[in-house]
Amino acid sequence: DAKTTQPNSMESNEEEPVHLPCNHSTISGTDYIHWYRQLPSQGPEYVIHGLTSNVNNRMASLAIAEDRKSSTLILHRATLRDAAVYYCIPSGGSNYKLTFGKGTLLTVNP
Amino acid sequence: GAVVSQHPSWVICKSGTSVKIECRSLDFQATTMFWYRQFPKQSLMLMATSNEGSKATYEQGVEKDKFLINHASLTLSTLTVTSAHPEDSSFYICSARELGRAALRYNSPLHFGNGTRLTVT
């Protein structure tokens, strides 16, 4: 499994953008970069995933470095409901399991 | 969107008894489901991969005779914690990936249940 490094925690103010970084320098060429988040006492929720190109959906944007060794999840306007632990997970190809690291605990201040 | 329903959401049982947790994909079919366990303030730990119509694949260190997994249909997987002990108290979470979409099969998102809080007294 590719090893990931994420900040333990980050803080943001409501309605401001948030950039959550992830390093995955050992990612394989066929792995997608998945992002999930987990609110307290709930199961994880899919946020976004991508391979090489930047991706956008209604929840967030994913910026992937050209060498694919890092990526950044972008929440354009944080809300209080975005407070959660965010996990960056390389996965795909023959390794279709999702192995969760420690993630980043995002706190959103009103 | 795809929904995974997990039942019960919480359960309290006495030490030595068995507990069954159900995981259902409500509006899609899944040949593969995954079972995770999460202790307080820790990340999710993958326990096993549940395969429809065949035996589950357990991660290293997970006792297959203690955590029985049955994946009898394309929409249902069950996890039975046998002879539960207080150290088995945890948050158990299942997930499933949609069947089909062949080109993205190994990269389509996982859909997670809302978890089952097991407390063994």
Tab-separated table of C-alpha atoms in Angstrom:
chain	number	residue	atom	x	y	z
A	1	ASP	CA	0.000	0.000	0.000
A	2	ALA	CA	1.191	3.494	-0.791
A	3	LYS	CA	2.090	5.447	2.337
A	4	THR	CA	0.372	8.781	2.860
A	5	THR	CA	1.250	11.779	4.988
A	6	GLN	CA	-1.415	14.247	6.070
A	7	PRO	CA	-1.428	16.952	8.735
A	8	ASN	CA	-2.956	15.687	11.953
A	9	SER	CA	-5.272	18.660	12.141
A	10	MET	CA	-6.247	21.887	10.417
A	11	GLU	CA	-8.519	24.778	11.239
A	12	SER	CA	-10.626	26.952	9.036
A	13	ASN	CA	-13.214	29.658	9.364
A	14	GLU	CA	-16.696	29.247	8.028
A	15	GLU	CA	-17.192	30.306	4.398
A	16	GLU	CA	-13.463	30.401	3.741
A	17	PRO	CA	-11.663	27.996	1.394
A	18	VAL	CA	-9.760	25.071	2.854
A	19	HIS	CA	-6.830	23.296	1.253
A	20	LEU	CA	-6.109	19.868	2.709
A	21	PRO	CA	-2.751	18.472	1.561
A	22	CYS	CA	-1.667	14.876	1.183
A	23	ASN	CA	1.700	13.402	0.253
A	24	HIS	CA	1.698	9.982	-1.407
A	25	SER	CA	5.166	9.765	-2.875
A	26	THR	CA	5.089	5.949	-3.253
A	27	ILE	CA	1.849	5.873	-5.222
A	28	SER	CA	1.815	3.376	-8.071
A	29	GLY	CA	1.065	4.383	-11.624
A	30	THR	CA	-2.375	2.764	-11.641
A	31	ASP	CA	-3.573	4.018	-8.273
A	32	TYR	CA	-6.313	6.584	-8.117
A	33	ILE	CA	-6.259	9.113	-5.291
A	34	HIS	CA	-9.401	8.825	-3.215
A	35	TRP	CA	-10.623	11.219	-0.559
A	36	TYR	CA	-13.143	10.272	2.068
A	37	ARG	CA	-14.325	12.060	5.163
A	38	GLN	CA	-15.802	10.827	8.402
A	39	LEU	CA	-18.087	12.812	10.630
A	40	PRO	CA	-18.240	11.847	14.306
A	41	SER	CA	-19.960	8.514	14.959
A	42	GLN	CA	-20.692	7.929	11.280
A	43	GLY	CA	-19.265	5.807	8.520
A	44	PRO	CA	-16.913	7.451	6.023
A	45	GLU	CA	-18.363	9.388	3.128
A	46	TYR	CA	-16.892	9.516	-0.368
A	47	VAL	CA	-15.712	12.985	-1.361
A	48	ILE	CA	-13.820	12.757	-4.633
A	49	HIS	CA	-11.220	10.764	-6.515
A	50	GLY	CA	-8.921	11.262	-9.488
A	51	LEU	CA	-5.992	9.805	-11.393
A	52	THR	CA	-3.985	12.551	-13.053
A	53	SER	CA	-6.183	15.470	-13.956
A	54	ASN	CA	-7.747	17.843	-11.504
A	55	VAL	CA	-11.303	16.904	-10.649
A	56	ASN	CA	-14.327	18.857	-9.515
A	57	ASN	CA	-17.650	17.779	-8.084
A	58	ARG	CA	-20.382	19.352	-6.031
A	59	MET	CA	-18.533	18.694	-2.796
A	60	ALA	CA	-14.956	19.628	-3.552
A	61	SER	CA	-12.098	19.930	-5.989
A	62	LEU	CA	-9.047	17.725	-6.180
A	63	ALA	CA	-5.763	19.137	-7.387
A	64	ILE	CA	-3.201	16.479	-8.288
A	65	ALA	CA	0.468	17.317	-8.662
A	66	GLU	CA	1.997	16.626	-12.051
A	67	ASP	CA	4.277	13.945	-10.586
A	68	ARG	CA	1.293	12.520	-8.653
A	69	LYS	CA	3.282	12.433	-5.451
A	70	SER	CA	0.913	14.794	-3.730
A	71	SER	CA	-2.602	16.096	-3.970
A	72	THR	CA	-4.771	18.746	-2.360
A	73	LEU	CA	-8.424	18.549	-1.515
A	74	ILE	CA	-10.085	21.928	-1.822
A	75	LEU	CA	-13.288	22.868	-0.079
A	76	HIS	CA	-14.266	26.133	-1.687
A	77	ARG	CA	-16.391	27.476	1.158
A	78	ALA	CA	-16.164	25.588	4.401
A	79	THR	CA	-19.305	25.124	6.433
A	80	LEU	CA	-19.734	23.818	9.936
A	81	ARG	CA	-20.953	20.542	8.432
A	82	ASP	CA	-17.560	20.066	6.788
A	83	ALA	CA	-15.934	19.501	10.170
A	84	ALA	CA	-14.694	15.924	9.925
A	85	VAL	CA	-11.639	13.707	9.567
A	86	TYR	CA	-10.467	13.723	5.956
A	87	TYR	CA	-8.646	10.710	4.569
A	88	CYS	CA	-6.498	10.610	1.451
A	89	ILE	CA	-6.166	7.054	0.108
A	90	PRO	CA	-4.315	5.864	-2.996
A	91	SER	CA	-6.068	2.801	-4.351
A	92	GLY	CA	-6.757	0.989	-7.546
A	93	GLY	CA	-5.505	-1.545	-10.008
A	94	SER	CA	-4.791	-4.809	-8.300
A	95	ASN	CA	-5.036	-3.122	-4.907
A	96	TYR	CA	-8.727	-2.335	-4.721
A	97	LYS	CA	-8.935	-2.224	-0.960
A	98	LEU	CA	-9.069	1.086	0.860
A	99	THR	CA	-6.535	1.306	3.664
A	100	PHE	CA	-7.193	4.246	5.942
A	101	GLY	CA	-4.395	6.260	7.511
A	102	LYS	CA	-4.819	8.706	10.359
A	103	GLY	CA	-6.305	11.480	8.244
A	104	THR	CA	-6.647	15.187	8.971
A	105	LEU	CA	-9.094	16.443	11.554
A	106	LEU	CA	-10.644	19.596	10.126
A	107	THR	CA	-12.166	22.053	12.570
A	108	VAL	CA	-14.394	24.784	11.146
A	109	ASN	CA	-14.857	27.858	13.280
A	110	PRO	CA	-18.091	29.870	13.046
B	1	GLY	CA	-27.119	7.823	-4.710
B	2	ALA	CA	-25.976	4.412	-3.613
B	3	VAL	CA	-26.958	3.583	-0.055
B	4	VAL	CA	-25.540	1.018	2.327
B	5	SER	CA	-27.707	0.180	5.297
B	6	GLN	CA	-26.169	-1.304	8.406
B	7	HIS	CA	-28.177	-2.854	11.228
B	8	PRO	CA	-28.270	-2.549	14.144
B	9	SER	CA	-26.785	0.892	14.678
B	10	TRP	CA	-25.863	-0.045	18.211
B	11	VAL	CA	-25.965	-3.173	20.339
B	12	ILE	CA	-25.082	-4.115	23.877
B	13	CYS	CA	-24.430	-7.739	24.662
B	14	LYS	CA	-23.078	-9.840	27.479
B	15	SER	CA	-19.670	-11.394	27.383
B	16	GLY	CA	-19.722	-14.834	25.768
B	17	THR	CA	-22.706	-14.212	23.523
B	18	SER	CA	-22.689	-13.739	19.752
B	19	VAL	CA	-23.825	-10.714	17.822
B	20	LYS	CA	-24.769	-10.488	14.149
B	21	ILE	CA	-24.421	-7.282	12.162
B	22	GLU	CA	-26.093	-6.909	8.763
B	23	CYS	CA	-24.885	-4.839	5.853
B	24	ARG	CA	-27.206	-4.270	2.912
B	25	SER	CA	-26.736	-2.432	-0.338
B	26	LEU	CA	-30.164	-0.925	-0.907
B	27	ASP	CA	-30.136	0.199	-4.517
B	28	PHE	CA	-27.177	-1.556	-6.078
B	29	GLN	CA	-25.516	-4.930	-6.197
B	30	ALA	CA	-22.133	-5.647	-4.708
B	31	THR	CA	-20.025	-8.753	-5.207
B	32	THR	CA	-17.562	-7.419	-2.707
B	33	MET	CA	-18.142	-5.831	0.681
B	34	PHE	CA	-15.573	-4.777	3.230
B	35	TRP	CA	-15.726	-4.877	7.005
B	36	TYR	CA	-13.830	-2.389	9.135
B	37	ARG	CA	-13.385	-1.879	12.840
B	38	GLN	CA	-12.639	1.426	14.513
B	39	PHE	CA	-11.573	1.959	18.106
B	40	PRO	CA	-12.045	5.376	19.781
B	41	LYS	CA	-9.799	8.110	18.390
B	42	GLN	CA	-8.253	5.694	15.910
B	43	SER	CA	-8.581	5.189	12.190
B	44	LEU	CA	-10.551	2.466	10.462
B	45	MET	CA	-8.878	-0.912	10.317
B	46	LEU	CA	-9.836	-3.302	7.539
B	47	MET	CA	-10.862	-6.650	8.991
B	48	ALA	CA	-11.939	-8.658	5.968
B	49	THR	CA	-13.172	-8.651	2.416
B	50	SER	CA	-16.520	-10.343	1.943
B	51	ASN	CA	-17.037	-12.035	-1.412
B	52	GLU	CA	-20.492	-13.057	-2.619
B	53	GLY	CA	-20.757	-16.808	-2.934
B	54	SER	CA	-17.294	-17.564	-1.611
B	55	LYS	CA	-15.223	-17.381	1.537
B	56	ALA	CA	-14.201	-14.090	3.020
B	57	THR	CA	-10.597	-12.959	2.935
B	58	TYR	CA	-9.321	-11.896	6.332
B	59	GLU	CA	-6.573	-9.409	7.050
B	60	GLN	CA	-3.569	-10.520	9.006
B	61	GLY	CA	-4.260	-10.819	12.708
B	62	VAL	CA	-8.054	-11.062	12.365
B	63	GLU	CA	-9.457	-14.338	13.682
B	64	LYS	CA	-11.749	-15.836	11.074
B	65	ASP	CA	-13.376	-18.189	13.573
B	66	LYS	CA	-14.272	-15.284	15.809
B	67	PHE	CA	-15.522	-12.908	13.140
B	68	LEU	CA	-17.750	-14.959	10.864
B	69	ILE	CA	-18.642	-13.368	7.561
B	70	ASN	CA	-21.371	-14.536	5.246
B	71	HIS	CA	-22.104	-12.914	1.898
B	72	ALA	CA	-25.090	-14.894	0.736
B	73	SER	CA	-26.442	-12.516	-1.886
B	74	LEU	CA	-25.386	-9.554	-3.969
B	75	THR	CA	-27.011	-7.179	-1.511
B	76	LEU	CA	-26.330	-8.674	1.909
B	77	SER	CA	-23.268	-9.441	3.974
B	78	THR	CA	-23.301	-10.309	7.660
B	79	LEU	CA	-20.614	-10.173	10.314
B	80	THR	CA	-21.089	-12.318	13.396
B	81	VAL	CA	-18.905	-11.625	16.400
B	82	THR	CA	-18.818	-14.956	18.215
B	83	SER	CA	-18.216	-15.351	21.933
B	84	ALA	CA	-17.848	-11.619	22.300
B	85	HIS	CA	-15.591	-10.174	24.973
B	86	PRO	CA	-15.235	-6.602	26.245
B	87	GLU	CA	-12.148	-6.083	24.070
B	88	ASP	CA	-14.386	-6.642	21.017
B	89	SER	CA	-16.298	-3.483	21.903
B	90	SER	CA	-15.789	-1.232	18.920
B	91	PHE	CA	-17.406	0.578	16.010
B	92	TYR	CA	-17.910	-1.841	13.125
B	93	ILE	CA	-18.412	-0.394	9.648
B	94	CYS	CA	-19.209	-2.101	6.380
B	95	SER	CA	-18.778	-0.816	2.863
B	96	ALA	CA	-19.597	-1.915	-0.643
B	97	ARG	CA	-18.611	-1.115	-4.188
B	98	GLU	CA	-21.125	-1.158	-7.011
B	99	LEU	CA	-21.093	-4.046	-9.426
B	100	GLY	CA	-20.652	-3.146	-13.042
B	101	ARG	CA	-18.950	-0.101	-14.479
B	102	ALA	CA	-16.284	-2.514	-15.569
B	103	ALA	CA	-13.786	0.081	-16.632
B	104	LEU	CA	-13.784	1.685	-13.195
B	105	ARG	CA	-14.403	-1.416	-11.147
B	106	TYR	CA	-11.360	-1.091	-8.993
B	107	ASN	CA	-11.606	2.626	-8.658
B	108	SER	CA	-15.264	3.311	-8.187
B	109	PRO	CA	-16.089	4.784	-4.782
B	110	LEU	CA	-16.908	2.686	-1.774
B	111	HIS	CA	-20.224	3.335	-0.112
B	112	PHE	CA	-20.197	3.014	3.651
B	113	GLY	CA	-22.815	2.078	6.176
B	114	ASN	CA	-23.296	4.245	9.228
B	115	GLY	CA	-21.638	1.741	11.492
B	116	THR	CA	-22.625	-0.432	14.436
B	117	ARG	CA	-21.499	0.475	17.933
B	118	LEU	CA	-20.909	-2.791	19.799
B	119	THR	CA	-20.546	-2.741	23.564
B	120	VAL	CA	-19.770	-6.005	25.325
B	121	THR	CA	-20.364	-6.002	29.044
